[in-house]
């Protein structure tokens, strides 16, 4: 499996604190069946001022340590960027953080959706970038109105839900929204969004099991393997069919 969202780089954000944490997270991920981890430190102006210059050297250092320890994990550099209106300039200056030359993980605020978001996401698409919205199921506006993502997904935006949301570890409201969105064909992949070895660890298999029951083996596998791999290669990701009835109680 490929984990497309993981705060594994030590000292860059609220994820791994040191090299020992990061190596332990790699061991946990490997034991869970993950072979590739996309390192996505937060990029949020004034809070986590990360960019290529801060991220790439730490990634290379961690990959060296992982190789030395004999852990078969490949690390890919990227970021989880908090949505802001100057984002396109940031991407133009930090092309090394794009996945497959065009995909990038984008985080919404947790309590609201900025009024400029819709127009801005389409502007990003016109510029050749494909946003992957991270864990919308944890946003209170989306929880009340998951169907708002239909238009965004039809416009080419990808959606990542967190594995622990699917398993209910963020509570029932988050779980319900996550499963409704999966069922409605609005979710392209799940990822761990792991932060530490023992708090939000890099485990995908539990979420994958829940998905298998909900949407079947093939599609569950696509959401942890085929689609993340396409993203890493810069290939186009097809839409999932939309199930009827939509947004039923789960
Ligand atoms: Fe994250």
Tab-separated table of C-alpha atoms and ligand atoms in Angstrom:
chain	number	residue	atom	x	y	z
A	1	UNK	CA	0.000	0.000	0.000
A	2	UNK	CA	0.962	3.633	-0.429
A	3	UNK	CA	0.372	6.155	2.362
A	4	UNK	CA	-0.142	9.489	0.661
A	5	UNK	CA	-0.395	11.637	3.787
A	6	UNK	CA	1.970	11.265	6.759
A	7	UNK	CA	3.663	13.711	9.155
A	8	UNK	CA	6.808	11.625	9.364
A	9	UNK	CA	9.582	14.169	8.898
A	10	UNK	CA	11.112	14.921	12.296
A	11	UNK	CA	10.972	18.421	13.728
A	12	UNK	CA	9.066	20.123	10.891
A	13	UNK	CA	5.549	20.199	12.358
A	14	UNK	CA	3.381	18.487	15.009
A	15	UNK	CA	4.315	15.023	13.709
A	16	UNK	CA	7.437	12.976	14.436
A	17	UNK	CA	9.602	14.773	16.992
A	18	UNK	CA	12.919	13.099	16.242
A	19	UNK	CA	14.586	10.482	14.070
A	20	UNK	CA	13.634	7.660	16.490
A	21	UNK	CA	9.923	8.551	16.132
A	22	UNK	CA	10.227	8.652	12.342
A	23	UNK	CA	12.039	5.297	12.151
A	24	UNK	CA	9.488	3.674	14.470
A	25	UNK	CA	6.689	5.044	12.261
A	26	UNK	CA	8.399	3.461	9.234
A	27	UNK	CA	8.567	0.102	11.065
A	28	UNK	CA	4.852	0.304	11.965
A	29	UNK	CA	3.938	1.246	8.392
A	30	UNK	CA	6.014	-1.616	6.941
A	31	UNK	CA	4.406	-4.130	9.349
A	32	UNK	CA	1.000	-2.853	8.161
A	33	UNK	CA	1.827	-3.517	4.499
A	34	UNK	CA	2.843	-0.002	3.431
A	35	UNK	CA	5.865	0.256	1.104
A	36	UNK	CA	5.772	3.949	0.160
A	37	UNK	CA	5.163	6.942	2.428
A	38	UNK	CA	4.571	10.431	1.100
A	39	UNK	CA	5.967	12.850	3.669
A	40	UNK	CA	3.500	15.719	4.022
A	41	UNK	CA	4.580	18.231	6.671
A	42	UNK	CA	2.151	21.056	7.319
A	43	UNK	CA	2.761	24.284	5.374
A	44	UNK	CA	0.836	27.051	7.076
A	45	UNK	CA	2.034	30.641	6.973
A	46	UNK	CA	3.349	31.842	10.307
A	47	UNK	CA	2.691	28.480	11.999
A	48	UNK	CA	4.711	25.950	9.991
A	49	UNK	CA	6.773	27.858	7.438
A	50	UNK	CA	7.852	24.823	5.440
A	51	UNK	CA	8.916	24.710	1.811
A	52	UNK	CA	11.323	22.718	-0.409
A	53	UNK	CA	14.303	24.140	1.447
A	54	UNK	CA	13.132	22.867	4.845
A	55	UNK	CA	11.561	19.602	3.640
A	56	UNK	CA	13.973	18.051	1.105
A	57	UNK	CA	17.122	17.842	3.310
A	58	UNK	CA	15.167	16.221	6.185
A	59	UNK	CA	13.591	13.737	3.801
A	60	UNK	CA	16.953	12.707	2.374
A	61	UNK	CA	18.411	12.318	5.851
A	62	UNK	CA	15.483	10.138	6.964
A	63	UNK	CA	15.646	7.996	3.813
A	64	UNK	CA	19.339	7.349	4.501
A	65	UNK	CA	18.548	6.298	8.085
A	66	UNK	CA	15.671	4.086	6.883
A	67	UNK	CA	17.988	2.380	4.394
A	68	UNK	CA	20.659	1.903	7.040
A	69	UNK	CA	18.102	0.277	9.344
A	70	UNK	CA	17.065	-2.049	6.498
A	71	UNK	CA	13.404	-0.945	6.538
A	72	UNK	CA	11.940	-1.381	3.022
A	73	UNK	CA	10.136	1.955	2.875
A	74	UNK	CA	10.428	4.510	0.079
A	75	UNK	CA	9.873	8.130	1.085
A	76	UNK	CA	8.509	10.758	-1.312
A	77	UNK	CA	8.645	14.485	-0.534
A	78	UNK	CA	5.501	16.594	-0.557
A	79	UNK	CA	3.461	18.741	1.842
A	80	UNK	CA	0.015	19.343	3.302
A	81	UNK	CA	-0.642	22.933	2.415
A	82	UNK	CA	-3.212	24.993	4.265
A	83	UNK	CA	-5.419	26.677	1.683
A	84	UNK	CA	-4.612	30.358	1.139
A	85	UNK	CA	-5.001	32.773	-1.782
A	86	UNK	CA	-1.223	32.962	-2.529
A	87	UNK	CA	-0.944	29.207	-2.895
A	88	UNK	CA	-0.287	29.176	-6.630
A	89	UNK	CA	2.810	31.349	-6.234
A	90	UNK	CA	4.006	28.974	-3.499
A	91	UNK	CA	3.544	25.972	-5.817
A	92	UNK	CA	5.361	27.709	-8.660
A	93	UNK	CA	8.331	28.244	-6.339
A	94	UNK	CA	8.221	24.733	-4.834
A	95	UNK	CA	7.673	22.370	-7.753
A	96	UNK	CA	9.666	19.658	-5.955
A	97	UNK	CA	6.754	19.191	-3.562
A	98	UNK	CA	4.245	18.287	-6.287
A	99	UNK	CA	3.293	14.630	-6.674
A	100	UNK	CA	3.534	13.374	-10.249
A	101	UNK	CA	4.281	16.950	-11.297
A	102	UNK	CA	0.782	18.239	-10.562
A	103	UNK	CA	-0.942	16.805	-7.467
A	104	UNK	CA	-0.783	18.479	-4.065
A	105	UNK	CA	-2.500	17.855	-0.703
A	106	UNK	CA	-4.584	20.803	0.403
A	107	UNK	CA	-6.072	21.294	3.857
A	108	UNK	CA	-9.218	23.285	4.610
A	109	UNK	CA	-9.744	24.973	7.987
A	110	UNK	CA	-11.530	22.586	10.378
A	111	UNK	CA	-14.513	24.804	11.247
A	112	UNK	CA	-15.387	26.547	7.981
A	113	UNK	CA	-14.869	26.561	4.226
A	114	UNK	CA	-13.317	29.843	3.007
A	115	UNK	CA	-15.692	31.713	0.676
A	116	UNK	CA	-12.996	31.908	-2.032
A	117	UNK	CA	-12.322	28.117	-1.927
A	118	UNK	CA	-14.577	26.976	-4.769
A	119	UNK	CA	-13.341	29.507	-7.314
A	120	UNK	CA	-9.778	29.087	-6.146
A	121	UNK	CA	-9.783	25.294	-6.600
A	122	UNK	CA	-10.946	25.688	-10.191
A	123	UNK	CA	-8.261	28.316	-10.771
A	124	UNK	CA	-5.678	25.813	-9.545
A	125	UNK	CA	-7.026	23.252	-12.024
A	126	UNK	CA	-6.745	25.785	-14.863
A	127	UNK	CA	-3.094	26.342	-13.904
A	128	UNK	CA	-2.488	22.590	-14.259
A	129	UNK	CA	-2.505	21.636	-10.568
A	130	UNK	CA	-4.805	19.014	-9.074
A	131	UNK	CA	-5.692	19.592	-5.422
A	132	UNK	CA	-6.209	16.588	-3.155
A	133	UNK	CA	-8.425	17.836	-0.332
A	134	UNK	CA	-7.309	16.192	2.907
A	135	UNK	CA	-9.837	14.802	5.424
A	136	UNK	CA	-12.915	16.935	4.550
A	137	UNK	CA	-14.907	14.590	6.820
A	138	UNK	CA	-13.331	16.372	9.801
A	139	UNK	CA	-14.679	19.769	8.690
A	140	UNK	CA	-17.920	20.730	10.452
A	141	UNK	CA	-19.392	22.482	7.367
A	142	UNK	CA	-18.774	19.402	5.211
A	143	UNK	CA	-20.264	17.126	7.884
A	144	UNK	CA	-23.502	19.109	7.588
A	145	UNK	CA	-23.371	19.191	3.798
A	146	UNK	CA	-21.171	16.471	2.224
A	147	UNK	CA	-22.913	16.878	-1.139
A	148	UNK	CA	-21.069	20.217	-1.584
A	149	UNK	CA	-18.158	18.032	-2.739
A	150	UNK	CA	-20.075	16.692	-5.752
A	151	UNK	CA	-19.388	19.854	-7.738
A	152	UNK	CA	-15.766	19.995	-6.581
A	153	UNK	CA	-15.115	16.342	-7.490
A	154	UNK	CA	-16.793	16.761	-10.881
A	155	UNK	CA	-14.486	19.727	-11.405
A	156	UNK	CA	-11.484	17.446	-10.979
A	157	UNK	CA	-10.655	17.869	-7.291
A	158	UNK	CA	-9.515	14.668	-5.542
A	159	UNK	CA	-10.523	13.759	-2.003
A	160	UNK	CA	-8.536	11.941	0.695
A	161	UNK	CA	-10.253	10.621	3.801
A	162	UNK	CA	-8.269	9.600	6.895
A	163	UNK	CA	-8.155	5.870	7.730
A	164	UNK	CA	-8.947	6.537	11.400
A	165	UNK	CA	-12.064	8.493	10.368
A	166	UNK	CA	-13.345	5.402	8.566
A	167	UNK	CA	-12.752	3.198	11.620
A	168	UNK	CA	-14.561	5.614	13.947
A	169	UNK	CA	-11.478	6.666	15.915
A	170	UNK	CA	-12.339	10.364	15.413
A	171	UNK	CA	-15.891	9.803	16.664
A	172	UNK	CA	-19.210	8.918	15.131
A	173	UNK	CA	-19.948	12.209	13.391
A	174	UNK	CA	-16.650	12.075	11.468
A	175	UNK	CA	-17.107	8.377	10.695
A	176	UNK	CA	-20.624	8.937	9.377
A	177	UNK	CA	-19.520	11.745	7.069
A	178	UNK	CA	-16.512	9.727	5.828
A	179	UNK	CA	-18.617	6.670	4.983
A	180	UNK	CA	-21.341	8.744	3.338
A	181	UNK	CA	-18.767	10.431	1.119
A	182	UNK	CA	-17.127	7.107	0.208
A	183	UNK	CA	-20.479	5.605	-0.660
A	184	UNK	CA	-21.405	8.637	-2.748
A	185	UNK	CA	-18.260	8.138	-4.863
A	186	UNK	CA	-16.650	11.345	-3.571
A	187	UNK	CA	-13.516	9.804	-2.033
A	188	UNK	CA	-10.541	8.710	-4.126
A	189	UNK	CA	-8.169	7.434	-1.473
A	190	UNK	CA	-7.568	6.920	2.211
A	191	UNK	CA	-4.316	7.779	3.981
A	192	UNK	CA	-3.065	7.586	7.570
A	193	UNK	CA	-2.364	11.281	8.301
A	194	UNK	CA	-0.092	9.728	10.946
A	195	UNK	CA	1.639	11.989	13.460
A	196	UNK	CA	3.515	9.786	15.955
A	197	UNK	CA	4.257	6.081	16.514
A	198	UNK	CA	1.763	5.753	19.365
A	199	UNK	CA	-0.639	8.607	18.654
A	200	UNK	CA	-2.313	8.439	15.240
A	201	UNK	CA	0.116	5.746	13.963
A	202	UNK	CA	0.667	4.975	10.241
A	203	UNK	CA	-1.891	2.167	9.884
A	204	UNK	CA	-4.019	1.773	6.756
A	205	UNK	CA	-5.165	-1.855	6.958
A	206	UNK	CA	-7.978	-1.288	9.502
A	207	UNK	CA	-9.583	1.408	7.363
A	208	UNK	CA	-9.133	-0.728	4.273
A	209	UNK	CA	-11.070	-3.592	5.947
A	210	UNK	CA	-14.014	-1.277	6.651
A	211	UNK	CA	-13.904	-0.063	3.030
A	212	UNK	CA	-13.949	-3.645	1.732
A	213	UNK	CA	-17.276	-4.214	3.467
A	214	UNK	CA	-18.675	-0.925	2.197
A	215	UNK	CA	-17.515	-0.814	-1.430
A	216	UNK	CA	-15.892	-4.212	-2.108
A	217	UNK	CA	-12.353	-5.523	-2.375
A	218	UNK	CA	-11.379	-4.009	-5.753
A	219	UNK	CA	-12.368	-0.480	-4.940
A	220	UNK	CA	-10.905	-0.650	-1.424
A	221	UNK	CA	-7.617	-1.777	-2.931
A	222	UNK	CA	-7.738	1.036	-5.478
A	223	UNK	CA	-8.079	3.539	-2.638
A	224	UNK	CA	-4.882	2.421	-0.882
A	225	UNK	CA	-2.817	1.304	-3.860
A	226	UNK	CA	-3.835	1.898	-7.497
A	227	UNK	CA	-4.985	5.509	-7.133
A	228	UNK	CA	-2.091	6.685	-4.922
A	229	UNK	CA	0.296	5.043	-7.407
A	230	UNK	CA	-1.365	6.858	-10.318
A	231	UNK	CA	-0.998	10.124	-8.423
A	232	UNK	CA	2.718	9.488	-7.880
A	233	UNK	CA	3.121	8.873	-11.623
A	234	UNK	CA	1.108	11.975	-12.536
A	235	UNK	CA	-1.567	9.899	-14.282
A	236	UNK	CA	-5.252	10.835	-14.505
A	237	UNK	CA	-7.516	9.385	-11.792
A	238	UNK	CA	-10.957	8.342	-13.013
A	239	UNK	CA	-14.163	9.148	-11.163
A	240	UNK	CA	-15.895	6.528	-9.049
A	241	UNK	CA	-19.530	5.772	-9.827
A	242	UNK	CA	-22.003	7.465	-7.513
A	243	UNK	CA	-24.131	5.064	-5.452
A	244	UNK	CA	-27.861	5.586	-4.983
A	245	UNK	CA	-29.412	6.468	-2.639
A	246	UNK	CA	-26.811	9.032	-1.714
A	247	UNK	CA	-26.016	10.124	1.837
A	248	UNK	CA	-28.121	7.433	3.459
A	249	UNK	CA	-27.666	6.819	7.183
A	250	UNK	CA	-24.690	4.528	7.803
B	1	LIG	FE1	-2.257	15.996	8.017
